[in-house]
GROMACS .gro file of C-alpha atoms in nm:
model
  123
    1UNK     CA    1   0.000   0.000   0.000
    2UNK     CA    2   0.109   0.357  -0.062
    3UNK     CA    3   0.000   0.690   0.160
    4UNK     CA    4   0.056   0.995   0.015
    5UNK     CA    5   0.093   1.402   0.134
    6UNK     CA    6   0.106   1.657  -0.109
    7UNK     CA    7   0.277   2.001  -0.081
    8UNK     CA    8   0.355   2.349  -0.214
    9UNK     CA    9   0.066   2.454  -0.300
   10UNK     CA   10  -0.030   2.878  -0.246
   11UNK     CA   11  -0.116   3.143  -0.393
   12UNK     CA   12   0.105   3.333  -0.694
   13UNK     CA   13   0.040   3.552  -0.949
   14UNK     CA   14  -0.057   3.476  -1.314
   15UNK     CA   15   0.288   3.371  -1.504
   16UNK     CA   16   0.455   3.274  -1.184
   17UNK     CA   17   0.574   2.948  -1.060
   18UNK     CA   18   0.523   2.662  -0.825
   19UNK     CA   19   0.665   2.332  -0.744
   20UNK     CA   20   0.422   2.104  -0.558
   21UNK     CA   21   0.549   1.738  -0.378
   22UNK     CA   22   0.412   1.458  -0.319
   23UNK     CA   23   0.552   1.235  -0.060
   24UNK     CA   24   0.472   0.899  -0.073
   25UNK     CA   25   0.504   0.605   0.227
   26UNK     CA   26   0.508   0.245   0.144
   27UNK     CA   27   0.759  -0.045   0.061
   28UNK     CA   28   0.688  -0.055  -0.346
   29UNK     CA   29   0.699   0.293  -0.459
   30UNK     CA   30   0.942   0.254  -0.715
   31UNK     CA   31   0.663   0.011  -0.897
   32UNK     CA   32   0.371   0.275  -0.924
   33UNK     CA   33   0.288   0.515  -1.174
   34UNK     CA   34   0.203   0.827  -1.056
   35UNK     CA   35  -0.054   1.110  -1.161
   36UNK     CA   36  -0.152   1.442  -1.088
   37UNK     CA   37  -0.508   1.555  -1.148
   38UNK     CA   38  -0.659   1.899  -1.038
   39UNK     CA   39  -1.013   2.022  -0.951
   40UNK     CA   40  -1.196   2.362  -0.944
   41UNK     CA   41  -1.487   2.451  -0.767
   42UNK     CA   42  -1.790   2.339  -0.940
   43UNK     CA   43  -1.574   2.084  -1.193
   44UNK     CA   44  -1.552   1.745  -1.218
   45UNK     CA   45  -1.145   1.604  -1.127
   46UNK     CA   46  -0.902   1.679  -1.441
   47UNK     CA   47  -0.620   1.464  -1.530
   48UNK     CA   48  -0.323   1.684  -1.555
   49UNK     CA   49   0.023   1.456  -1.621
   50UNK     CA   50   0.148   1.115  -1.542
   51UNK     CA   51   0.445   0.965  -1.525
   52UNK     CA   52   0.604   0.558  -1.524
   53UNK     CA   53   0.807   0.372  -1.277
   54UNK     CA   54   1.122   0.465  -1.377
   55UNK     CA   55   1.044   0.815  -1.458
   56UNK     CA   56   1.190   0.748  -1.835
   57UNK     CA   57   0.731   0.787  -1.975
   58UNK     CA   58   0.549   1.092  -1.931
   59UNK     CA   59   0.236   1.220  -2.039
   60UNK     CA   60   0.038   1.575  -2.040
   61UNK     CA   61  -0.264   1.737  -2.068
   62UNK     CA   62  -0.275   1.975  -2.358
   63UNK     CA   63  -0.369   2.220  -2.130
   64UNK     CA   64  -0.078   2.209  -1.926
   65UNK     CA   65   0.144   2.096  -2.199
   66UNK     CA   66   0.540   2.295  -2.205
   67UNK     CA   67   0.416   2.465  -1.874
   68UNK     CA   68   0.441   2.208  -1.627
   69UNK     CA   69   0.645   1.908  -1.607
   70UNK     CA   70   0.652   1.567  -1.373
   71UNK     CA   71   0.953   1.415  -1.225
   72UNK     CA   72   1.006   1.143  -0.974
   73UNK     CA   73   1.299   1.031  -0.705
   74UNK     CA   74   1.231   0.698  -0.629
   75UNK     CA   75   1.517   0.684  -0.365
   76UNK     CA   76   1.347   0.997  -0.193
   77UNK     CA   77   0.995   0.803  -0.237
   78UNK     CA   78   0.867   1.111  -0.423
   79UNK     CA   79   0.688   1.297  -0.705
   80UNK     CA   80   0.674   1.633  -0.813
   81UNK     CA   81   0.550   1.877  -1.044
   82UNK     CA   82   0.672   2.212  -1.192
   83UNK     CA   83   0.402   2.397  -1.252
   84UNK     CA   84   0.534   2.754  -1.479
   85UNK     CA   85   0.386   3.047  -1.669
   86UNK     CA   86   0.025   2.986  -1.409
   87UNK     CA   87  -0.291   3.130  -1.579
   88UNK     CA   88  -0.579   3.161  -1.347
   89UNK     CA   89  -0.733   2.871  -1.538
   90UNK     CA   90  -0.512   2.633  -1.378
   91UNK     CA   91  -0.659   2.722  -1.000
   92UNK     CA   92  -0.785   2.411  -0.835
   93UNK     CA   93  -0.690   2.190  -0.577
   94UNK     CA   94  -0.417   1.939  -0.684
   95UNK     CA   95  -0.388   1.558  -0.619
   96UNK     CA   96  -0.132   1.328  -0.647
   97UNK     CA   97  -0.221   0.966  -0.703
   98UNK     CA   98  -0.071   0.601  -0.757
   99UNK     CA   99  -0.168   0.312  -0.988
  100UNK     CA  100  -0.057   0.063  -1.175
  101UNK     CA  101  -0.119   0.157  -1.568
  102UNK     CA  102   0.048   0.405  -1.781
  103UNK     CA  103  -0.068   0.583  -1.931
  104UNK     CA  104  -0.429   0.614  -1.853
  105UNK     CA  105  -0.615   1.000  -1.799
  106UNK     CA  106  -0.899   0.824  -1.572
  107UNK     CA  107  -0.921   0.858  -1.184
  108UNK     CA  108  -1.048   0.512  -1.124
  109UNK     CA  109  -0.720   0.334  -1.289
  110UNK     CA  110  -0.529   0.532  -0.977
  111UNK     CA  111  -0.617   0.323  -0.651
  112UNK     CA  112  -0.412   0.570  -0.382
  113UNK     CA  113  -0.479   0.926  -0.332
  114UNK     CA  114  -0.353   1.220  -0.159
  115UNK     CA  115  -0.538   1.449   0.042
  116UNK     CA  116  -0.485   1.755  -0.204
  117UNK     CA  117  -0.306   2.086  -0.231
  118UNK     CA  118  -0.483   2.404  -0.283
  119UNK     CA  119  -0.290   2.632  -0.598
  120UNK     CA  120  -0.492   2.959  -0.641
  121UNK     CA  121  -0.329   3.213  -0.914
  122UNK     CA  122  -0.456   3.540  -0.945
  123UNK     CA  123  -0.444   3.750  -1.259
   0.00000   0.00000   0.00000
């Protein structure tokens, strides 16, 4: 099993930058894929990048696509995700998640979640 906490998160202005972590517990972290999805008041949860067990397969929303960018440290049992050039559009609450496919966009192929991290950017 994998637990997960989720960091960084504030508030910065539009074309500013933020790096959020996620640290992850458990004795098979290097196996998992990990995701980040986001969610905005009123919206359903938004798959926002992915990235394999070795950190060598990545994938990205097109709305988020040469702005942010996912990395892993498997020794440090952690993900993160550089988040540059923020529009408003990408406020939300942020998750990190685990799971065992790559590369899938849907919420239900990630079985461990993180309890969130709240990015607001003001324009």
């Amino acid at each position: 099993q994998v637990q997960l906490v989720e960091s960084g998160g504030g508030l910065v202005q539009a074309g500013g930058s933020l790096r959020l972590s996620c640290a992850a517990s458990g004795r098979t972290f290097s196996s998992y894929v990990m995701g980040w999805f986001r969610q905005a008041p009123g919206k359903e949860r938004e798959f926002v990048t992915t990235i394999n067990w070795s950190g060598s397969g990545t994938s990205y929303a097109e709305s988020v696509k040469g702005r942010f960018t996912i990395s892993r440290d498997n020794a440090k049992n952690t993900v993160y995700l550089q988040m540059n050039s923020l529009k408003p559009e990408d406020t939300a609450v942020y998750y990190c998640a685990a799971g065992s496919s790559f590369p899938t966009m849907t919420p239900r192929q990630y079985h461990y979640w993180g309890q969130g991290t709240q990015v607001t950017v003001s324009s």
